[in-house]
Backbone as a chain_set.jsonl record, in Angstrom:
{"seq": "XXXXXXXXXXXXXXXXXXXXXXXXXXXXXXXXXXXXXXXXXXXXXXXXXXXXXXXXXXXXXXXXXXXXXXXXXXXXXXXXXXXXXXXXXXXXXXXXXXXXXXXXXXXXX", "coords": {"N": [[84.729, 53.13, 61.601], [87.308, 53.992, 61.792], [86.874, 56.216, 62.915], [86.478, 55.981, 65.809], [89.005, 54.622, 66.732], [90.66, 56.7, 66.317], [89.574, 58.528, 68.337], [90.136, 56.91, 70.247], [92.909, 56.684, 70.281], [93.6, 59.323, 70.48], [92.873, 59.527, 73.167], [94.841, 58.017, 74.543], [97.165, 59.376, 73.929], [96.428, 61.649, 75.748], [96.559, 60.225, 78.233], [99.389, 59.03, 77.858], [100.509, 61.513, 78.273], [100.154, 61.963, 80.582], [101.952, 59.985, 81.788], [104.255, 60.753, 80.644], [104.483, 63.08, 82.409], [104.563, 61.91, 85.351], [106.941, 60.913, 84.645], [108.719, 62.959, 84.217], [108.353, 64.148, 86.546], [109.364, 62.623, 88.871], [112.137, 62.516, 88.129], [112.731, 65.345, 88.641], [114.497, 67.971, 90.352], [113.538, 69.782, 91.795], [110.999, 70.38, 94.152], [107.871, 68.761, 92.956], [104.815, 70.269, 91.959], [101.669, 69.442, 92.253], [98.789, 70.704, 92.159], [97.256, 73.192, 89.889], [98.651, 76.294, 89.227], [99.429, 76.537, 92.02], [101.403, 77.076, 94.256], [103.989, 74.784, 95.336], [104.149, 73.346, 98.755], [106.447, 73.451, 101.455], [108.767, 71.036, 101.355], [109.593, 67.667, 103.067], [111.044, 65.802, 102.655], [112.398, 65.601, 99.028], [113.22, 64.167, 97.055], [112.014, 61.428, 97.72], [109.425, 62.775, 97.788], [108.866, 63.564, 95.047], [109.0, 60.997, 93.868], [106.788, 59.885, 94.6], [104.842, 61.43, 93.829], [105.383, 60.896, 91.019], [104.677, 58.5, 91.041], [102.101, 58.466, 91.315], [101.137, 59.766, 88.976], [102.057, 58.466, 87.051], [100.736, 55.922, 87.574], [97.875, 56.852, 87.513], [97.82, 57.494, 84.797], [98.181, 55.382, 83.28], [95.663, 54.088, 84.345], [93.877, 55.662, 83.196], [94.487, 55.231, 80.268], [93.602, 52.632, 79.793], [90.875, 53.127, 81.033], [89.626, 54.134, 78.556], [89.178, 52.01, 76.522], [86.44, 51.28, 76.121], [85.84, 53.343, 74.262], [86.699, 52.188, 71.824], [84.398, 50.254, 71.329], [82.396, 51.825, 69.87], [80.794, 54.652, 68.481], [77.801, 54.7, 69.636], [77.584, 53.237, 71.856], [77.043, 52.043, 74.997], [79.044, 51.487, 76.961], [80.608, 53.74, 76.69], [79.743, 55.024, 78.9], [81.362, 53.74, 81.161], [83.927, 54.674, 80.851], [83.113, 57.713, 81.237], [82.616, 58.031, 83.787], [84.513, 56.555, 84.929], [86.745, 57.555, 84.494], [86.08, 60.111, 85.993], [86.007, 59.097, 89.01], [88.522, 58.349, 89.026], [90.057, 60.546, 89.234], [89.071, 61.87, 91.148], [89.877, 59.976, 93.174], [92.725, 60.002, 92.609], [93.337, 63.038, 93.769], [92.254, 62.866, 96.467], [94.251, 60.861, 97.0], [96.55, 62.056, 96.88], [96.198, 64.697, 98.933], [95.446, 63.3, 101.629], [97.559, 61.423, 101.723], [100.244, 61.379, 100.271], [100.551, 64.505, 100.502], [100.282, 64.63, 103.462], [102.094, 63.393, 104.649], [104.876, 64.36, 103.42], [104.885, 66.789, 103.889], [106.295, 69.718, 105.558], [106.255, 70.504, 108.845]], "CA": [[85.695, 52.433, 62.343], [88.34, 54.651, 62.17], [86.753, 57.509, 63.76], [86.328, 54.932, 67.153], [90.661, 54.428, 66.561], [91.168, 58.185, 66.212], [89.334, 58.834, 69.35], [90.995, 55.893, 71.172], [94.146, 57.539, 70.139], [93.708, 61.105, 71.211], [92.645, 59.675, 74.561], [96.035, 56.885, 74.988], [98.212, 60.254, 73.915], [96.509, 62.351, 76.976], [97.025, 59.374, 79.069], [100.592, 58.987, 77.997], [101.359, 62.727, 78.711], [100.327, 62.119, 82.19], [103.11, 58.949, 82.09], [105.667, 61.788, 80.563], [104.767, 64.048, 83.444], [105.234, 61.328, 86.032], [108.6, 60.116, 84.768], [109.343, 64.353, 84.663], [108.213, 64.7, 88.095], [110.425, 61.318, 89.41], [113.751, 63.177, 87.795], [112.855, 66.614, 89.076], [115.365, 68.007, 91.228], [112.672, 70.477, 92.735], [109.747, 69.961, 94.292], [106.363, 69.233, 91.797], [103.605, 70.602, 92.021], [100.207, 68.773, 91.625], [97.462, 71.29, 91.687], [97.618, 73.724, 88.899], [98.655, 77.629, 89.61], [99.182, 76.617, 93.398], [102.481, 76.877, 94.932], [104.111, 73.561, 96.416], [104.453, 73.572, 99.915], [107.509, 72.966, 101.818], [108.957, 69.483, 101.384], [110.363, 67.183, 104.19], [112.042, 64.934, 101.554], [112.428, 66.138, 97.855], [113.479, 62.811, 96.549], [110.882, 60.895, 97.965], [108.032, 63.314, 97.627], [108.619, 63.785, 94.005], [108.805, 60.058, 93.547], [105.641, 59.493, 95.489], [103.85, 61.905, 93.12], [105.508, 60.416, 90.171], [104.182, 57.177, 91.081], [100.415, 58.662, 91.407], [100.732, 60.0, 88.11], [102.236, 57.466, 86.245], [99.394, 54.965, 87.644], [96.767, 58.008, 86.89], [97.847, 57.71, 83.524], [98.137, 54.059, 82.545], [94.485, 53.621, 84.383], [93.158, 56.368, 82.138], [94.192, 54.413, 79.298], [92.475, 51.623, 80.459], [89.303, 53.623, 80.479], [89.619, 54.273, 77.341], [89.301, 51.221, 75.962], [85.14, 51.435, 75.85], [85.822, 54.341, 73.197], [86.766, 51.101, 70.569], [83.107, 49.694, 70.919], [81.486, 52.266, 68.905], [79.753, 55.885, 69.049], [76.397, 54.754, 70.421], [77.709, 52.363, 72.816], [76.839, 52.368, 76.138], [79.924, 51.341, 77.448], [81.118, 55.078, 77.223], [79.519, 55.752, 80.447], [82.36, 53.721, 81.684], [85.148, 56.036, 80.72], [83.134, 58.883, 81.507], [82.22, 57.734, 85.485], [85.361, 56.126, 85.694], [87.708, 59.336, 84.916], [85.789, 60.751, 87.001], [86.235, 58.777, 90.275], [89.771, 58.187, 88.923], [90.349, 61.798, 89.134], [88.637, 62.132, 92.897], [91.023, 59.311, 94.195], [93.876, 60.958, 92.603], [93.341, 64.065, 94.385], [92.265, 62.253, 97.772], [95.21, 60.222, 97.711], [97.339, 63.398, 97.235], [95.779, 65.143, 99.891], [95.416, 62.536, 102.335], [98.486, 60.602, 102.15], [101.699, 62.386, 99.986], [100.902, 65.769, 101.354], [100.241, 64.483, 104.698], [103.578, 62.432, 104.986], [105.756, 64.968, 102.933], [104.707, 68.18, 104.311], [107.37, 70.378, 106.213], [105.475, 70.648, 109.964]], "C": [[86.964, 53.085, 62.575], [88.586, 55.65, 62.671], [87.219, 56.833, 65.565], [88.372, 55.149, 67.131], [91.02, 55.909, 66.476], [91.327, 58.45, 67.471], [90.156, 58.052, 70.544], [92.397, 56.218, 71.177], [94.818, 58.311, 70.856], [93.962, 60.667, 72.535], [93.914, 58.645, 75.084], [96.622, 58.292, 74.609], [97.959, 61.28, 74.988], [96.902, 61.308, 77.878], [99.004, 59.128, 79.129], [101.682, 60.198, 78.114], [101.305, 62.388, 80.391], [101.558, 61.031, 82.844], [104.223, 59.749, 82.209], [105.716, 62.513, 82.294], [105.333, 63.668, 84.669], [106.388, 60.738, 86.005], [109.523, 61.908, 84.759], [109.599, 64.466, 86.321], [109.244, 63.558, 89.066], [112.066, 61.985, 89.045], [113.786, 64.523, 88.258], [113.792, 66.986, 90.155], [114.497, 69.093, 92.473], [111.072, 69.964, 93.137], [108.652, 70.056, 93.53], [105.44, 69.341, 92.461], [102.036, 69.578, 91.874], [98.876, 69.48, 91.251], [98.024, 72.427, 90.866], [97.465, 75.145, 89.676], [98.676, 77.842, 91.078], [100.774, 76.613, 93.331], [102.821, 75.534, 95.869], [104.634, 74.085, 97.896], [105.797, 73.219, 100.324], [107.679, 71.724, 102.154], [109.814, 68.949, 102.303], [111.682, 66.432, 103.313], [111.496, 64.844, 99.829], [112.248, 64.828, 97.14], [112.16, 62.044, 96.691], [109.667, 61.555, 97.713], [108.162, 63.188, 96.194], [108.689, 62.182, 93.307], [107.126, 59.381, 93.714], [104.79, 59.859, 93.939], [103.996, 61.545, 91.721], [104.932, 59.173, 89.899], [102.601, 57.418, 91.022], [100.27, 59.12, 89.811], [101.038, 59.165, 86.786], [100.883, 56.229, 86.573], [97.882, 55.593, 86.836], [96.645, 57.795, 85.071], [97.883, 56.359, 82.668], [96.248, 53.673, 82.819], [93.625, 54.57, 83.677], [93.478, 56.013, 80.769], [93.45, 53.286, 78.945], [91.209, 51.774, 80.26], [88.938, 53.723, 79.529], [89.134, 53.783, 76.068], [87.872, 50.788, 75.173], [84.654, 52.315, 74.297], [85.845, 53.175, 71.63], [85.614, 50.045, 70.472], [82.081, 50.523, 70.143], [80.924, 53.436, 69.181], [79.056, 55.449, 69.698], [76.561, 53.618, 71.298], [77.945, 52.477, 74.039], [77.643, 52.15, 76.982], [80.619, 52.612, 77.722], [80.986, 55.315, 78.198], [80.731, 55.145, 81.461], [83.984, 54.416, 82.078], [84.933, 57.105, 80.983], [83.139, 59.004, 83.131], [83.677, 56.902, 85.726], [86.91, 57.296, 85.746], [87.215, 60.114, 85.983], [85.845, 60.276, 88.896], [87.577, 58.404, 90.008], [90.281, 59.007, 89.568], [90.184, 62.426, 90.898], [89.857, 61.439, 93.687], [92.3, 59.829, 94.112], [94.164, 62.155, 93.869], [92.807, 63.976, 95.989], [93.604, 61.415, 98.245], [96.185, 61.362, 98.073], [97.608, 63.995, 98.079], [95.909, 64.464, 100.842], [96.687, 61.55, 102.763], [99.938, 61.292, 101.425], [101.547, 63.477, 101.067], [100.803, 65.784, 102.978], [101.756, 63.928, 105.359], [104.684, 63.171, 104.435], [105.691, 66.628, 103.516], [105.436, 68.832, 105.719], [106.298, 70.905, 107.711], [105.82, 72.211, 110.868]], "O": [[87.666, 52.737, 63.524], [89.672, 56.16, 62.947], [88.132, 57.258, 66.274], [88.776, 56.135, 67.749], [92.224, 56.005, 66.713], [92.419, 58.622, 68.013], [90.674, 58.572, 71.532], [93.037, 55.972, 72.2], [95.863, 58.296, 71.506], [94.922, 61.103, 73.169], [93.873, 58.512, 76.307], [96.501, 58.715, 75.758], [98.952, 61.913, 75.349], [97.923, 61.677, 78.458], [99.702, 59.079, 80.141], [102.913, 60.179, 78.094], [102.216, 62.539, 81.205], [102.018, 61.118, 83.983], [105.011, 59.777, 83.155], [106.642, 62.473, 83.105], [106.193, 64.335, 85.244], [106.907, 60.147, 86.951], [110.668, 62.058, 85.184], [110.575, 64.739, 87.02], [109.821, 64.042, 90.04], [113.013, 61.821, 89.815], [114.918, 65.002, 88.319], [113.862, 66.112, 91.019], [114.759, 69.157, 93.674], [110.266, 69.32, 92.466], [108.242, 71.187, 93.268], [105.157, 68.668, 93.452], [101.829, 69.161, 90.734], [98.072, 69.111, 90.395], [99.208, 72.707, 91.052], [96.575, 75.35, 90.502], [98.199, 78.858, 91.583], [101.332, 76.14, 92.342], [102.172, 75.227, 96.869], [105.379, 75.048, 98.082], [106.418, 72.602, 99.458], [107.011, 71.183, 103.036], [110.847, 69.587, 102.508], [112.901, 66.571, 103.409], [110.507, 64.223, 99.439], [111.154, 64.493, 96.685], [111.315, 62.071, 95.796], [108.743, 60.812, 97.379], [107.257, 62.416, 95.875], [108.404, 62.162, 92.11], [106.552, 58.565, 92.993], [104.29, 59.047, 93.16], [103.01, 61.741, 91.01], [104.697, 58.766, 88.761], [101.896, 56.477, 90.658], [99.182, 58.811, 89.324], [100.399, 59.209, 85.734], [100.199, 55.802, 85.643], [97.138, 55.088, 85.996], [95.66, 57.919, 84.343], [97.619, 56.356, 81.466], [95.558, 53.167, 81.934], [92.463, 54.179, 83.563], [92.706, 56.505, 79.946], [92.794, 53.103, 77.919], [90.458, 51.036, 79.622], [87.758, 53.419, 79.353], [88.808, 54.377, 75.04], [87.847, 50.209, 74.087], [83.698, 52.134, 73.544], [85.158, 53.355, 70.625], [85.725, 49.084, 69.711], [81.018, 50.014, 69.79], [80.412, 53.431, 70.3], [79.431, 55.639, 70.855], [75.533, 52.971, 71.493], [79.012, 52.991, 74.373], [77.263, 52.536, 78.087], [81.205, 52.741, 78.797], [81.917, 55.865, 78.786], [81.098, 55.821, 82.422], [84.733, 54.554, 83.045], [85.882, 57.88, 81.105], [83.628, 59.991, 83.68], [83.891, 56.62, 86.905], [87.706, 57.636, 86.622], [87.938, 60.708, 86.783], [85.728, 61.086, 89.815], [88.033, 57.979, 91.07], [90.994, 58.657, 90.509], [90.925, 63.142, 91.571], [90.597, 61.973, 94.512], [92.989, 60.109, 95.092], [95.063, 62.083, 94.707], [92.944, 64.969, 96.704], [93.986, 61.28, 99.408], [96.571, 61.614, 99.215], [98.78, 64.168, 98.413], [96.865, 64.973, 101.426], [96.8, 61.021, 103.868], [100.736, 61.742, 102.247], [102.119, 63.499, 102.157], [101.164, 66.741, 103.664], [102.242, 64.177, 106.463], [105.742, 62.742, 104.894], [106.62, 67.43, 103.419], [105.106, 68.423, 106.832], [105.521, 71.82, 107.437], [105.196, 72.48, 111.895]]}, "num_chains": 1, "name": "protein.A"}
């Protein structure tokens, strides 16, 4: 029983790190990057861009924590597939939202 709680606790800590990243992004003075090891493009409005990225990270973190709830069902539970598939779908959705909405709206032309 405690292994399930420890697993969920670690999963929740990772989700909270994404929420903290969103809070940091909101208060940042420079345009924050979304992609790892990539330079940020020139942004038209840094404050609004950072707020949009912060919202994306915070929502990602909250949904990530919710997707970890099946970890509490036990080690051999079939519900763990919900966490795996859900996290994969959530990550792809976040990338699409960033590319198709945020980047398109705030990229300097």
